[in-house]
XYZ file of C-alpha atoms in Angstrom:
429
model
C -43.850 51.176 242.343
C -45.181 50.182 245.726
C -48.274 48.384 246.940
C -49.772 48.898 250.382
C -52.451 47.084 252.292
C -55.504 49.220 251.881
C -58.758 47.761 250.450
C -61.963 44.700 248.280
C -64.370 47.335 247.822
C -67.319 45.172 247.724
C -68.508 43.347 250.782
C -71.668 44.478 252.530
C -70.219 44.383 256.091
C -67.458 46.764 255.046
C -69.810 49.029 253.184
C -72.050 49.175 256.216
C -69.238 50.755 258.201
C -69.225 53.778 255.901
C -72.057 55.327 257.820
C -69.965 55.166 260.977
C -67.267 57.454 259.536
C -67.459 60.825 261.254
C -67.102 63.049 258.235
C -68.824 66.199 259.388
C -66.001 67.570 261.490
C -63.480 66.847 258.780
C -65.505 68.646 256.165
C -65.575 71.732 258.344
C -61.805 71.764 258.230
C -59.528 72.594 255.337
C -58.240 69.647 253.332
C -54.534 68.876 253.773
C -52.643 70.798 251.081
C -50.853 69.069 248.250
C -47.075 69.206 248.175
C -47.307 71.519 245.169
C -49.434 74.649 244.963
C -51.011 75.950 241.798
C -52.016 79.402 240.758
C -55.583 80.072 239.723
C -54.503 80.344 236.109
C -52.918 76.912 236.321
C -56.081 75.505 237.875
C -58.265 77.001 235.174
C -55.997 75.749 232.381
C -56.983 72.119 232.296
C -55.546 71.228 228.926
C -58.769 69.713 227.566
C -60.473 70.447 224.316
C -64.125 71.340 224.959
C -64.591 71.760 221.245
C -63.694 68.180 220.419
C -65.344 67.322 217.103
C -66.074 63.816 218.384
C -68.215 64.938 221.313
C -71.681 66.050 220.177
C -73.466 68.722 222.146
C -76.385 66.345 222.748
C -74.128 63.819 224.495
C -76.047 62.835 227.680
C -73.032 63.748 229.836
C -71.593 66.518 227.687
C -71.208 68.822 230.695
C -68.917 66.248 232.333
C -67.345 64.517 229.349
C -66.057 67.752 227.819
C -63.521 68.051 230.652
C -61.919 64.729 229.643
C -61.505 63.733 233.286
C -62.075 60.081 232.401
C -60.493 58.374 229.393
C -60.148 54.850 228.028
C -56.689 53.919 226.778
C -56.883 50.556 225.037
C -55.344 47.490 226.685
C -52.475 47.186 229.145
C -49.608 44.679 228.882
C -51.839 42.008 230.401
C -54.659 42.431 227.880
C -56.886 44.398 230.285
C -58.792 47.561 229.416
C -57.237 50.716 230.905
C -59.397 53.473 232.433
C -57.616 56.758 233.227
C -58.835 59.381 235.722
C -56.984 62.741 235.711
C -57.483 64.866 238.824
C -55.942 67.962 237.223
C -58.883 68.103 234.814
C -61.435 68.444 237.592
C -62.782 72.003 237.430
C -63.411 73.985 240.643
C -66.073 72.442 242.853
C -68.709 75.083 242.098
C -68.365 74.419 238.354
C -68.942 70.658 238.509
C -71.990 68.589 239.415
C -70.274 65.793 241.333
C -73.364 63.626 241.300
C -73.325 63.695 237.506
C -69.595 62.989 237.568
C -70.362 59.852 239.548
C -73.110 58.880 237.094
C -70.733 59.449 234.169
C -68.009 57.348 235.800
C -70.508 54.530 236.329
C -71.784 54.808 232.746
C -68.195 54.549 231.484
C -67.302 51.600 233.683
C -70.546 49.819 232.778
C -69.028 49.179 229.342
C -65.992 47.429 230.791
C -66.707 45.973 234.228
C -67.584 42.550 232.856
C -63.972 42.326 231.635
C -60.729 42.502 233.583
C -59.658 46.137 233.728
C -56.998 48.442 235.157
C -57.581 51.892 236.662
C -54.865 54.568 236.530
C -55.380 57.679 238.655
C -53.218 60.739 237.971
C -53.340 62.502 241.328
C -51.338 65.625 240.513
C -53.551 68.689 240.162
C -56.025 67.868 242.943
C -56.258 71.114 244.923
C -58.373 72.669 247.633
C -60.469 74.229 244.856
C -61.407 71.052 243.019
C -61.300 68.310 245.658
C -64.595 66.437 246.092
C -65.961 66.338 249.624
C -65.446 63.377 251.916
C -69.192 62.799 252.000
C -69.163 62.540 248.189
C -66.387 59.944 248.417
C -68.444 58.025 250.965
C -71.532 58.136 248.746
C -69.447 57.152 245.722
C -68.157 54.132 247.593
C -71.711 53.042 248.297
C -72.654 53.432 244.637
C -69.935 51.095 243.381
C -71.160 47.627 244.267
C -69.376 44.341 243.658
C -70.125 44.477 239.917
C -67.614 47.293 239.584
C -65.038 45.884 241.983
C -64.610 42.221 241.210
C -62.844 42.587 237.843
C -60.633 45.569 238.605
C -57.218 43.921 238.701
C -55.101 46.910 239.678
C -55.398 50.549 240.719
C -52.304 52.667 240.080
C -52.091 55.990 241.917
C -49.559 58.121 240.056
C -47.662 60.870 241.916
C -49.264 60.197 245.317
C -49.050 62.908 247.966
C -49.449 62.834 251.730
C -53.054 63.887 251.180
C -54.016 60.797 249.180
C -52.073 58.515 251.514
C -53.793 60.078 254.524
C -57.177 59.707 252.841
C -56.586 56.014 252.197
C -55.534 55.526 255.808
C -58.776 57.222 256.875
C -60.773 54.808 254.729
C -58.678 51.775 255.666
C -61.199 50.396 258.224
C -63.833 50.036 255.495
C -61.498 48.794 252.780
C -61.002 45.080 252.464
C -57.673 43.302 252.446
C -58.333 41.819 249.000
C -58.726 45.164 247.269
C -55.902 46.705 249.241
C -53.503 44.385 247.484
C -54.604 45.850 244.145
C -53.555 49.412 245.009
C -50.122 50.531 243.859
C -48.330 53.849 244.319
C -46.422 55.012 241.236
C -43.853 57.743 241.827
C -42.809 58.342 238.207
C -44.447 57.849 234.822
C -41.597 55.602 233.684
C -42.718 53.023 236.258
C -45.986 52.619 234.367
C -44.146 51.071 231.403
C -44.240 47.731 233.219
C -48.024 47.935 233.024
C -48.928 49.857 229.870
C -47.229 51.699 227.037
C -47.332 55.342 228.181
C -47.575 56.579 224.594
C -51.106 55.189 224.379
C -52.245 56.969 227.547
C -53.948 60.346 227.494
C -51.519 61.952 229.968
C -52.265 65.634 230.649
C -49.414 68.025 229.871
C -49.412 69.227 233.479
C -48.826 65.683 234.707
C -45.909 65.183 232.315
C -44.401 68.529 233.343
C -44.767 67.674 237.020
C -43.111 64.304 236.436
C -40.200 66.056 234.711
C -39.834 68.443 237.668
C -39.772 65.551 240.117
C -37.085 63.792 238.130
C -35.038 66.971 237.747
C -35.099 67.566 241.505
C -33.430 64.241 242.225
C -29.721 63.735 242.603
C -28.135 61.821 239.695
C -27.550 58.808 241.943
C -31.268 58.552 242.758
C -32.704 59.166 239.301
C -35.511 56.674 238.503
C -35.107 54.638 235.337
C -36.381 56.306 232.210
C -38.774 54.553 229.877
C -36.763 51.847 228.146
C -35.771 52.688 224.561
C -37.349 50.651 221.825
C -35.137 47.726 220.958
C -34.171 47.368 217.295
C -36.469 44.989 215.389
C -35.417 41.368 215.111
C -34.891 39.904 211.626
C -38.143 37.949 211.928
C -40.023 40.581 213.927
C -43.791 40.162 213.718
C -45.252 42.440 216.411
C -45.101 46.138 215.589
C -44.375 45.513 211.904
C -46.517 46.884 209.020
C -48.902 44.396 207.430
C -47.373 45.063 204.024
C -43.940 43.959 205.299
C -45.374 40.831 206.910
C -47.061 39.930 203.631
C -43.802 40.331 201.709
C -42.052 38.004 204.159
C -44.750 35.332 204.084
C -43.604 32.390 201.926
C -47.055 32.161 200.350
C -47.664 35.906 200.236
C -50.687 35.472 202.508
C -52.156 38.926 203.284
C -53.378 37.700 206.700
C -50.466 37.648 209.212
C -49.454 34.367 210.817
C -50.328 35.610 214.321
C -53.912 36.255 213.267
C -54.146 32.917 211.480
C -52.730 30.968 214.435
C -54.816 32.630 217.141
C -58.079 32.681 215.210
C -57.739 29.057 214.061
C -57.122 27.941 217.641
C -59.904 30.085 219.091
C -62.325 28.866 216.407
C -61.640 25.306 217.529
C -61.516 25.722 221.295
C -62.738 29.170 222.286
C -66.194 29.737 220.839
C -67.984 28.380 223.898
C -65.700 29.854 226.548
C -67.619 32.344 228.681
C -65.955 35.741 228.714
C -63.591 35.033 225.838
C -61.620 38.262 225.169
C -62.611 39.607 228.591
C -59.968 37.905 230.688
C -56.308 38.834 230.991
C -53.361 36.461 230.597
C -50.085 35.817 232.376
C -47.801 38.608 231.210
C -44.739 36.338 231.261
C -46.437 33.905 228.880
C -47.538 36.773 226.648
C -43.961 38.009 226.371
C -42.672 34.492 225.736
C -45.126 33.971 222.871
C -44.285 37.371 221.391
C -40.573 36.551 221.540
C -41.168 33.250 219.762
C -43.030 34.942 216.934
C -40.437 37.710 216.716
C -37.664 35.108 216.574
C -39.271 33.130 213.766
C -40.181 30.211 216.049
C -43.404 28.353 215.295
C -46.064 28.766 217.983
C -48.609 26.082 218.859
C -51.504 27.256 221.004
C -52.848 23.712 221.011
C -49.818 22.651 223.032
C -50.353 25.482 225.525
C -54.126 24.904 225.764
C -54.767 28.457 226.964
C -57.689 30.162 225.249
C -57.238 33.465 227.085
C -53.550 33.601 226.151
C -54.422 33.255 222.456
C -57.127 35.923 222.812
C -54.699 38.383 224.437
C -52.040 37.694 221.790
C -54.555 38.503 219.040
C -55.560 41.796 220.679
C -51.937 42.675 221.417
C -50.898 42.052 217.821
C -53.615 44.383 216.537
C -52.824 47.087 219.084
C -49.081 47.014 218.338
C -49.457 47.525 214.604
C -47.630 50.735 213.627
C -50.832 51.843 211.915
C -54.270 50.584 212.991
C -55.973 47.930 210.910
C -58.654 50.443 209.860
C -55.879 52.994 209.022
C -55.488 56.639 209.953
C -57.005 57.611 206.615
C -60.412 56.337 207.718
C -60.243 57.847 211.205
C -62.429 60.898 210.580
C -64.944 58.943 208.496
C -65.333 56.385 211.257
C -65.629 58.759 214.227
C -68.272 60.680 212.286
C -70.071 57.542 211.104
C -73.034 58.239 213.397
C -74.160 60.861 210.889
C -74.812 58.116 208.291
C -78.444 57.011 208.108
C -79.156 53.435 209.139
C -80.388 52.577 205.644
C -77.072 53.595 204.096
C -74.668 52.210 206.692
C -73.864 48.898 205.005
C -73.138 50.525 201.669
C -71.040 53.283 203.239
C -69.020 50.770 205.240
C -68.519 48.634 202.156
C -67.222 51.626 200.194
C -64.924 52.761 203.000
C -63.398 49.342 203.610
C -62.865 48.539 199.945
C -60.476 51.496 199.896
C -58.202 49.802 202.450
C -54.863 48.270 201.391
C -55.379 44.661 200.334
C -53.686 43.151 203.384
C -55.726 45.366 205.743
C -58.977 44.446 204.022
C -58.168 40.719 204.010
C -57.102 40.752 207.669
C -60.165 42.746 208.738
C -62.496 40.418 206.847
C -60.762 37.392 208.392
C -61.152 38.861 211.885
C -64.755 40.037 211.522
C -65.849 36.713 210.013
C -64.386 34.975 213.055
C -65.999 37.414 215.498
C -69.363 36.727 213.842
C -68.884 33.077 214.864
C -68.073 34.178 218.404
C -71.219 36.287 218.543
C -73.302 33.436 217.160
C -72.429 31.567 220.374
C -73.174 34.515 222.642
C -75.786 32.630 224.653
C -72.903 30.509 225.920
C -69.857 32.811 225.779
C -71.775 36.032 226.643
C -69.970 37.951 223.877
C -72.585 39.775 221.834
C -71.702 42.104 218.969
C -71.946 45.003 221.403
C -69.526 43.373 223.843
C -67.109 42.444 221.062
C -67.190 46.014 219.751
C -66.166 47.354 223.159
C -63.237 44.910 223.251
C -62.034 45.280 219.665
C -62.949 48.855 218.740
C -59.888 50.415 220.453
C -57.671 47.745 218.877
C -58.883 48.441 215.346
C -58.511 52.226 215.260
C -56.806 55.007 217.208
C -55.516 58.511 216.533
C -52.073 59.347 215.185
C -50.831 60.274 218.656
C -51.685 56.714 219.815
C -53.836 58.063 222.631
C -57.500 57.113 222.752
C -59.873 59.761 224.030
C -63.243 58.732 225.411
C -64.976 61.146 223.037
C -63.597 59.132 220.103
C -63.845 55.632 221.542
C -67.653 55.698 221.592
C -67.987 56.390 217.850
C -65.270 53.833 217.076
C -67.043 51.170 219.132
C -70.352 52.036 217.480
C -68.793 51.661 214.033
C -67.353 48.289 215.053
C -70.750 47.209 216.340
C -72.397 48.225 213.051
C -69.728 46.345 211.109
C -70.346 43.192 213.142
C -74.115 43.541 212.781
C -73.916 43.943 209.003
C -70.750 42.026 208.095
C -72.739 39.697 205.855
C -73.696 42.722 203.717
C -70.330 44.487 203.859
C -68.089 41.574 202.919
C -69.984 40.252 199.904
């Protein structure tokens, strides 16, 4: 993985230089070709599911969203939300309203830009047929003001070609030094494991196949490292262990895992008035150290570390690494279709659904939601309303069996989480 000096996308002097770029002559020329060429059939086969049951036809951006160009993939290893953009899913230029694509991208980012976030761009599949124009890129740059740029912590360009490198060089005069340090080239998918668990990403089949071809073309001596195999669980493993097993191990048989008890107790004491709680990332080395302590049976004291954001990331990480989500796969379809339930019946329906959970899941969920209600009660200070908390915790409470989180499902899941937070006093009675 390499980082090159390229860009902060947000200062007015830099943005002002955009108008000085001479784009007209370039747009009259043919774009530089990618290293790989694709047949028309390959271009048309985007690998998306336009008939996704989670994407209603009245979705305001249905015409864009159905292509699944943009996805949200939970949190990375630093506790930051991950946004994925797949170039191979861009249809031919004449089939896509690029202005609406820009509006859809902004609408998606609007849910996350107040938190630290990571952007992963899968470049493979961008062809002369589906490449946006340079003028569109210029206009897009102008649209994304500092609100969108200040909390992006890293941009990973996967499978970069000479085209994308040339494009970034072209834009280098208007890209600030600060943002340039956030841009990283990723040659192989295995390199992403340092940042995020690839199994939770919505990686198009074409991108995986291309990655396999790249690896196969290398000599054995230059093969990149493969994704590290999962290490066998430690005797006292806590992360990635079923709640039922953790309950059996607990000396008191407490259905709420020790990680949730420790983090929530600490955050209840010291985090309720921290602005942006759950929105900031943490030092990945400290996160790994705390995980190792828990997995080794060592007692952890967040009071000694005095790091609210570390405790918040550990809580989210614990939930995301459960082998089955807290809300369980069994409730997945009910929850993504929850919007069909009338507002008058929502509390009762939620109550019925959740009472069918295993006891340890129900107890842990109630413990978490009760705490989050306290966080929301201090939203004038910490800025974390029920809506904001739902965006943060929704993807950590439920995901599909393939671990990947599609944007068409994340909206309904977040909405269910928001409804649960709004009506928790009626649901948990």
